[in-house]
Tab-separated table of C-alpha atoms and ligand atoms in Angstrom:
chain	number	residue	atom	x	y	z
N	1	UNK	CA	-8.839	6.974	-10.353
N	2	UNK	CA	-9.742	3.535	-9.025
N	3	UNK	CA	-13.102	2.008	-9.823
N	4	UNK	CA	-14.525	-1.401	-8.919
N	5	UNK	CA	-17.737	-2.390	-10.696
N	6	UNK	CA	-19.724	-5.365	-9.409
N	7	UNK	CA	-16.612	-7.156	-8.247
N	8	UNK	CA	-16.824	-10.690	-6.869
N	9	UNK	CA	-14.035	-12.978	-5.742
N	10	UNK	CA	-14.487	-16.656	-5.042
N	11	UNK	CA	-11.322	-18.550	-4.113
N	12	UNK	CA	-10.718	-22.020	-5.626
N	13	UNK	CA	-11.803	-23.583	-2.304
N	14	UNK	CA	-15.246	-22.031	-2.768
N	15	UNK	CA	-14.904	-19.183	-0.240
N	16	UNK	CA	-16.712	-16.061	-1.433
N	17	UNK	CA	-14.327	-13.368	-0.126
N	18	UNK	CA	-15.685	-10.338	-2.032
N	19	UNK	CA	-19.402	-10.265	-2.689
N	20	UNK	CA	-20.410	-7.566	-5.149
N	21	UNK	CA	-18.346	-4.454	-4.475
N	22	UNK	CA	-18.911	-1.135	-6.251
N	23	UNK	CA	-16.648	1.751	-5.323
N	24	UNK	CA	-14.868	4.769	-6.796
N	25	UNK	CA	-11.726	6.303	-5.331
N	26	UNK	CA	-10.609	9.612	-6.829
N	27	UNK	CA	-7.009	10.631	-7.409
N	28	UNK	CA	-5.522	12.097	-4.222
N	29	UNK	CA	-7.936	10.495	-1.759
N	30	UNK	CA	-6.821	8.827	1.473
N	31	UNK	CA	-8.970	5.791	2.184
N	32	UNK	CA	-8.963	3.436	5.144
N	33	UNK	CA	-10.359	-0.050	4.613
N	34	UNK	CA	-11.652	-1.434	7.915
N	35	UNK	CA	-13.628	-4.448	9.094
N	36	UNK	CA	-13.346	-7.627	11.137
N	37	UNK	CA	-10.803	-10.361	10.401
N	38	UNK	CA	-11.835	-12.453	7.419
N	39	UNK	CA	-14.148	-9.711	6.083
N	40	UNK	CA	-12.354	-9.573	2.727
N	41	UNK	CA	-10.154	-6.481	3.193
N	42	UNK	CA	-6.949	-8.135	1.963
N	43	UNK	CA	-8.713	-9.704	-0.990
N	44	UNK	CA	-10.214	-6.321	-1.932
N	45	UNK	CA	-6.772	-4.721	-1.719
N	46	UNK	CA	-4.928	-7.554	-3.488
N	47	UNK	CA	-7.228	-7.221	-6.482
N	48	UNK	CA	-6.158	-3.571	-6.843
N	49	UNK	CA	-2.574	-4.562	-7.555
N	50	UNK	CA	-3.492	-7.742	-9.395
N	51	UNK	CA	-2.190	-10.114	-6.765
N	52	UNK	CA	-5.625	-11.713	-7.049
N	53	UNK	CA	-7.967	-11.628	-10.042
N	54	UNK	CA	-11.682	-10.969	-9.597
N	55	UNK	CA	-13.989	-13.862	-10.477
N	56	UNK	CA	-16.462	-11.361	-11.889
N	57	UNK	CA	-16.638	-7.608	-12.453
N	58	UNK	CA	-14.297	-4.843	-13.582
N	59	UNK	CA	-11.397	-3.150	-11.818
N	60	UNK	CA	-10.169	0.060	-13.433
N	61	UNK	CA	-7.032	1.817	-12.256
N	62	UNK	CA	-6.044	4.978	-14.089
N	63	UNK	CA	-7.644	3.687	-17.251
N	64	UNK	CA	-6.111	0.206	-17.025
N	65	UNK	CA	-8.624	-2.629	-16.761
N	66	UNK	CA	-7.157	-5.173	-14.367
N	67	UNK	CA	-9.844	-7.781	-14.917
N	68	UNK	CA	-8.804	-8.241	-18.564
N	69	UNK	CA	-5.144	-7.392	-18.164
N	70	UNK	CA	-2.698	-9.887	-19.665
N	71	UNK	CA	-0.128	-11.218	-17.181
N	72	UNK	CA	2.697	-9.655	-19.159
N	73	UNK	CA	1.194	-6.209	-18.528
N	74	UNK	CA	1.232	-6.666	-14.740
N	75	UNK	CA	4.790	-5.302	-14.291
N	76	UNK	CA	3.676	-2.113	-16.053
N	77	UNK	CA	0.736	-1.813	-13.652
N	78	UNK	CA	3.006	-2.330	-10.642
N	79	UNK	CA	5.084	0.643	-11.746
N	80	UNK	CA	2.022	2.818	-11.276
N	81	UNK	CA	1.045	1.324	-7.935
N	82	UNK	CA	3.243	1.196	-4.855
N	83	UNK	CA	2.535	-1.573	-2.367
N	84	UNK	CA	3.415	-1.637	1.343
N	85	UNK	CA	3.007	-4.768	3.467
N	86	UNK	CA	2.722	-5.427	7.187
N	87	UNK	CA	5.924	-7.498	7.125
N	88	UNK	CA	7.925	-5.051	4.911
N	89	UNK	CA	9.109	-7.707	2.432
N	90	UNK	CA	12.571	-6.209	1.997
N	91	UNK	CA	15.246	-8.270	0.258
N	92	UNK	CA	17.478	-9.391	3.172
N	93	UNK	CA	20.788	-9.508	1.298
N	94	UNK	CA	20.452	-6.019	-0.198
N	95	UNK	CA	21.220	-2.745	1.546
N	96	UNK	CA	18.571	-0.111	2.168
N	97	UNK	CA	19.807	1.777	-0.894
N	98	UNK	CA	19.790	-1.335	-3.084
N	99	UNK	CA	16.323	-2.398	-1.939
N	100	UNK	CA	14.948	0.930	-3.127
N	101	UNK	CA	17.071	1.196	-6.275
N	102	UNK	CA	16.031	-2.278	-7.383
N	103	UNK	CA	12.624	-1.130	-8.666
N	104	UNK	CA	14.316	1.415	-10.918
N	105	UNK	CA	17.102	-0.903	-12.050
N	106	UNK	CA	14.638	-3.455	-13.408
N	107	UNK	CA	13.134	-0.785	-15.671
N	108	UNK	CA	16.649	0.197	-16.744
N	109	UNK	CA	16.412	3.753	-15.494
N	110	UNK	CA	19.736	5.560	-15.953
N	111	UNK	CA	22.133	5.358	-12.986
N	112	UNK	CA	22.176	9.105	-12.352
N	113	UNK	CA	18.381	9.259	-12.137
N	114	UNK	CA	18.344	6.175	-9.906
N	115	UNK	CA	20.769	7.731	-7.443
N	116	UNK	CA	18.873	11.033	-7.365
N	117	UNK	CA	15.487	9.392	-6.864
N	118	UNK	CA	16.685	6.943	-4.206
N	119	UNK	CA	18.293	9.751	-2.215
N	120	UNK	CA	15.114	11.864	-2.535
N	121	UNK	CA	12.889	9.137	-1.107
N	122	UNK	CA	15.443	8.247	1.587
N	123	UNK	CA	15.362	11.907	2.580
N	124	UNK	CA	11.551	11.849	2.732
N	125	UNK	CA	11.594	8.867	5.117
N	126	UNK	CA	14.593	10.322	7.008
N	127	UNK	CA	16.914	7.379	6.449
N	128	UNK	CA	19.694	8.843	4.299
N	129	UNK	CA	22.197	8.057	7.043
N	130	UNK	CA	21.304	4.346	6.888
N	131	UNK	CA	21.527	3.895	3.114
N	132	UNK	CA	24.259	1.257	3.478
N	133	UNK	CA	22.578	-0.710	6.255
N	134	UNK	CA	21.041	-4.140	5.761
N	135	UNK	CA	17.363	-4.621	6.703
N	136	UNK	CA	18.393	-6.794	9.692
N	137	UNK	CA	20.322	-3.831	11.088
N	138	UNK	CA	17.186	-1.713	11.290
N	139	UNK	CA	14.317	-1.479	13.728
N	140	UNK	CA	10.844	-2.478	12.530
N	141	UNK	CA	9.808	1.124	12.006
N	142	UNK	CA	12.919	1.810	9.973
N	143	UNK	CA	12.299	-1.250	7.817
N	144	UNK	CA	8.780	-0.013	7.152
N	145	UNK	CA	10.166	3.409	6.180
N	146	UNK	CA	12.447	1.682	3.665
N	147	UNK	CA	9.504	-0.260	2.306
N	148	UNK	CA	7.509	2.966	1.928
N	149	UNK	CA	10.463	4.623	0.178
N	150	UNK	CA	10.625	1.668	-2.192
N	151	UNK	CA	6.881	1.916	-2.875
N	152	UNK	CA	7.103	5.549	-4.014
N	153	UNK	CA	10.444	5.623	-5.827
N	154	UNK	CA	8.665	5.107	-9.166
N	155	UNK	CA	6.378	8.072	-8.407
N	156	UNK	CA	3.210	5.960	-8.564
N	157	UNK	CA	-0.203	7.643	-8.505
N	158	UNK	CA	-1.480	5.124	-5.976
N	159	UNK	CA	0.015	3.521	-2.866
N	160	UNK	CA	-1.759	0.490	-1.437
N	161	UNK	CA	-0.921	-0.603	2.089
N	162	UNK	CA	-2.135	-3.736	3.867
N	163	UNK	CA	-1.861	-3.290	7.665
N	164	UNK	CA	1.354	-1.272	7.346
N	165	UNK	CA	1.562	-0.558	11.081
N	166	UNK	CA	0.398	-3.991	12.242
N	167	UNK	CA	3.816	-4.952	13.639
N	168	UNK	CA	4.787	-1.564	15.067
N	169	UNK	CA	4.540	0.034	18.489
N	170	UNK	CA	2.245	3.082	18.920
N	171	UNK	CA	4.962	5.731	18.692
N	172	UNK	CA	6.450	4.224	15.538
N	173	UNK	CA	2.954	3.853	14.108
N	174	UNK	CA	2.403	7.620	14.299
N	175	UNK	CA	5.741	8.260	12.583
N	176	UNK	CA	4.745	5.942	9.756
N	177	UNK	CA	1.346	7.638	9.483
N	178	UNK	CA	3.064	11.031	9.184
N	179	UNK	CA	4.943	9.699	6.170
N	180	UNK	CA	1.759	8.399	4.537
N	181	UNK	CA	0.111	11.789	5.185
N	182	UNK	CA	3.050	13.539	3.557
N	183	UNK	CA	2.893	11.265	0.502
N	184	UNK	CA	-0.852	11.887	0.262
N	185	UNK	CA	-0.339	15.663	0.610
N	186	UNK	CA	1.871	15.461	-2.479
N	187	UNK	CA	-1.091	14.086	-4.438
N	188	UNK	CA	-0.688	10.308	-4.232
N	189	UNK	CA	-3.819	8.264	-3.565
N	190	UNK	CA	-3.507	6.074	-0.446
N	191	UNK	CA	-5.621	2.972	0.173
N	192	UNK	CA	-4.825	1.433	3.551
N	193	UNK	CA	-6.313	-1.596	5.275
N	194	UNK	CA	-5.945	-1.202	9.028
N	195	UNK	CA	-7.104	-2.522	12.388
N	196	UNK	CA	-5.781	0.533	14.183
N	197	UNK	CA	-8.758	2.243	15.769
N	198	UNK	CA	-6.712	5.157	17.160
N	199	UNK	CA	-5.299	6.056	13.764
N	200	UNK	CA	-8.648	5.970	11.970
N	201	UNK	CA	-10.383	7.957	14.701
N	202	UNK	CA	-7.596	10.561	14.937
N	203	UNK	CA	-6.384	11.105	11.382
N	204	UNK	CA	-9.884	11.450	9.927
N	205	UNK	CA	-10.157	10.317	6.329
N	206	UNK	CA	-12.574	8.380	4.151
N	207	UNK	CA	-13.508	5.045	5.723
N	208	UNK	CA	-14.745	2.047	3.746
N	209	UNK	CA	-15.980	-0.700	6.071
N	210	UNK	CA	-16.182	-4.237	4.721
N	211	UNK	CA	-18.065	-7.122	6.315
N	212	UNK	CA	-18.575	-10.562	4.777
N	213	UNK	CA	-17.281	-9.320	1.435
N	214	UNK	CA	-19.600	-6.316	1.148
N	215	UNK	CA	-19.163	-2.588	1.750
N	216	UNK	CA	-21.372	-1.868	4.756
N	217	UNK	CA	-20.298	1.751	5.316
N	218	UNK	CA	-18.514	4.431	3.279
N	219	UNK	CA	-17.962	7.760	5.063
N	220	UNK	CA	-16.020	10.824	3.882
N	221	UNK	CA	-14.496	11.550	7.314
N	222	UNK	CA	-15.285	8.347	9.036
N	223	UNK	CA	-14.650	6.493	12.251
N	224	UNK	CA	-13.266	3.033	12.900
N	225	UNK	CA	-16.556	1.745	14.247
N	226	UNK	CA	-15.441	-1.584	15.742
N	227	UNK	CA	-14.210	-2.617	19.157
N	228	UNK	CA	-10.530	-3.466	19.068
B	301	LIG	P1	-9.376	-9.837	5.817
B	301	LIG	O1	-8.215	-9.209	5.125
B	301	LIG	O2	-10.507	-8.891	6.031
B	301	LIG	O3	-8.995	-10.545	7.073
B	301	LIG	P2	-9.294	-11.772	3.654
B	301	LIG	O4	-9.509	-11.064	2.363
B	301	LIG	O5	-7.915	-12.166	4.018
B	301	LIG	O6	-9.979	-10.931	4.834
B	301	LIG	O7	-10.172	-13.094	3.664
B	301	LIG	C1	-11.553	-13.111	3.277
B	301	LIG	C2	-12.025	-14.564	3.233
B	301	LIG	O8	-11.359	-15.233	2.177
B	301	LIG	C3	-11.720	-15.346	4.506
B	301	LIG	O9	-12.773	-16.269	4.694
B	301	LIG	C4	-10.434	-16.072	4.157
B	301	LIG	O10	-10.307	-17.259	4.886
B	301	LIG	C5	-10.619	-16.337	2.670
B	301	LIG	N1	-9.338	-16.378	1.940
B	301	LIG	C6	-8.387	-15.414	1.891
B	301	LIG	N2	-7.377	-15.778	1.090
B	301	LIG	C7	-7.693	-16.993	0.614
B	301	LIG	C8	-7.051	-17.919	-0.284
B	301	LIG	N3	-5.877	-17.629	-0.859
B	301	LIG	N4	-7.681	-19.076	-0.554
B	301	LIG	C9	-8.865	-19.358	0.008
B	301	LIG	N5	-9.531	-18.553	0.847
B	301	LIG	C10	-8.957	-17.391	1.148
B	302	LIG	P1	13.870	-0.888	18.281
B	302	LIG	O1	14.005	0.065	19.432
B	302	LIG	O2	12.780	-0.500	17.324
B	302	LIG	O3	13.825	-2.321	18.676
B	302	LIG	P2	16.592	-1.466	17.698
B	302	LIG	O4	16.917	-1.448	19.146
B	302	LIG	O5	16.573	-2.737	16.948
B	302	LIG	O6	15.208	-0.700	17.442
B	302	LIG	O7	17.568	-0.482	16.963
B	302	LIG	C1	17.858	0.798	17.479
B	302	LIG	C2	18.782	1.504	16.515
B	302	LIG	O8	20.012	0.775	16.326
B	302	LIG	C3	18.174	1.626	15.140
B	302	LIG	O9	18.416	2.904	14.672
B	302	LIG	C4	18.885	0.574	14.310
B	302	LIG	O10	19.029	0.972	12.961
B	302	LIG	C5	20.220	0.458	14.948
B	302	LIG	N1	20.686	-0.934	14.856
B	302	LIG	C6	20.070	-2.021	15.322
B	302	LIG	N2	20.782	-3.152	15.067
B	302	LIG	C7	21.899	-2.738	14.406
B	302	LIG	C8	23.025	-3.410	13.840
B	302	LIG	N3	23.164	-4.736	13.908
B	302	LIG	N4	23.972	-2.662	13.228
B	302	LIG	C9	23.813	-1.338	13.144
B	302	LIG	N5	22.774	-0.621	13.653
B	302	LIG	C10	21.832	-1.317	14.270
């Protein structure tokens, strides 16, 4: 479970990006985070994987308190949280296989397990046949599928995605959403910031709307609610 209690974030330049957020997300939920540009969505999401620290308040993820977590514990947290970015962030000199295996190699998982797990997630994202390709040899949608495979190879309980379809065409976007749905169906919590009105209004899930750093709407099967 994810819980934010009275969370505030002021950046060093004085910008108040998150202004008193209280929210609970249960294991297995699928949550969209929506709102205008500059509303604080990325900041909200970054605090969940400890990319940013809250200035005030508590952030609990599966019993771990991120607000008091020592920096040396952050790698342990990241093993329990998969992260997917708009720009994929794949390592350009590594193959698809190596990009995904990397997360397991750093925790010194045994080679047999690594191979099995990498092939399982490549199968899930339907990219087994491109295991030896470099990221530059893939389309944008394929790169995002690799990045999703990498995010789940550790079997995290939570996957956090910041605008994962922001650079993709509509058809590819739906393919990527099918993969997130599948991952969620297997029990993984998904928290996804998005500007994609069609997705939010079609694949109906919980919607948390943020404006000026505050939650202004929280609906179980919500709508996008903005013009885009
Ligand atoms: P969103 O993801 O909804 O567009 P952000 O969380 O990126 O919103 O930004 C919220 C506010 O915080 C904006 O005013 C933005 O300019 C500011 N902000 C974001 N990141 C930083 C940063 N690293 N330093 C200073 N201000 C920031
Ligand atoms: P998109 O239609 O999304 O722009 P591309 O035209 O870039 O996709 O790629 C179409 C297909 O060709 C993809 O399956 C991709 O993996 C493959 N491909 C693209 N560039 C290369 C390359 N340099 N070497 C091998 N395969 C490639």
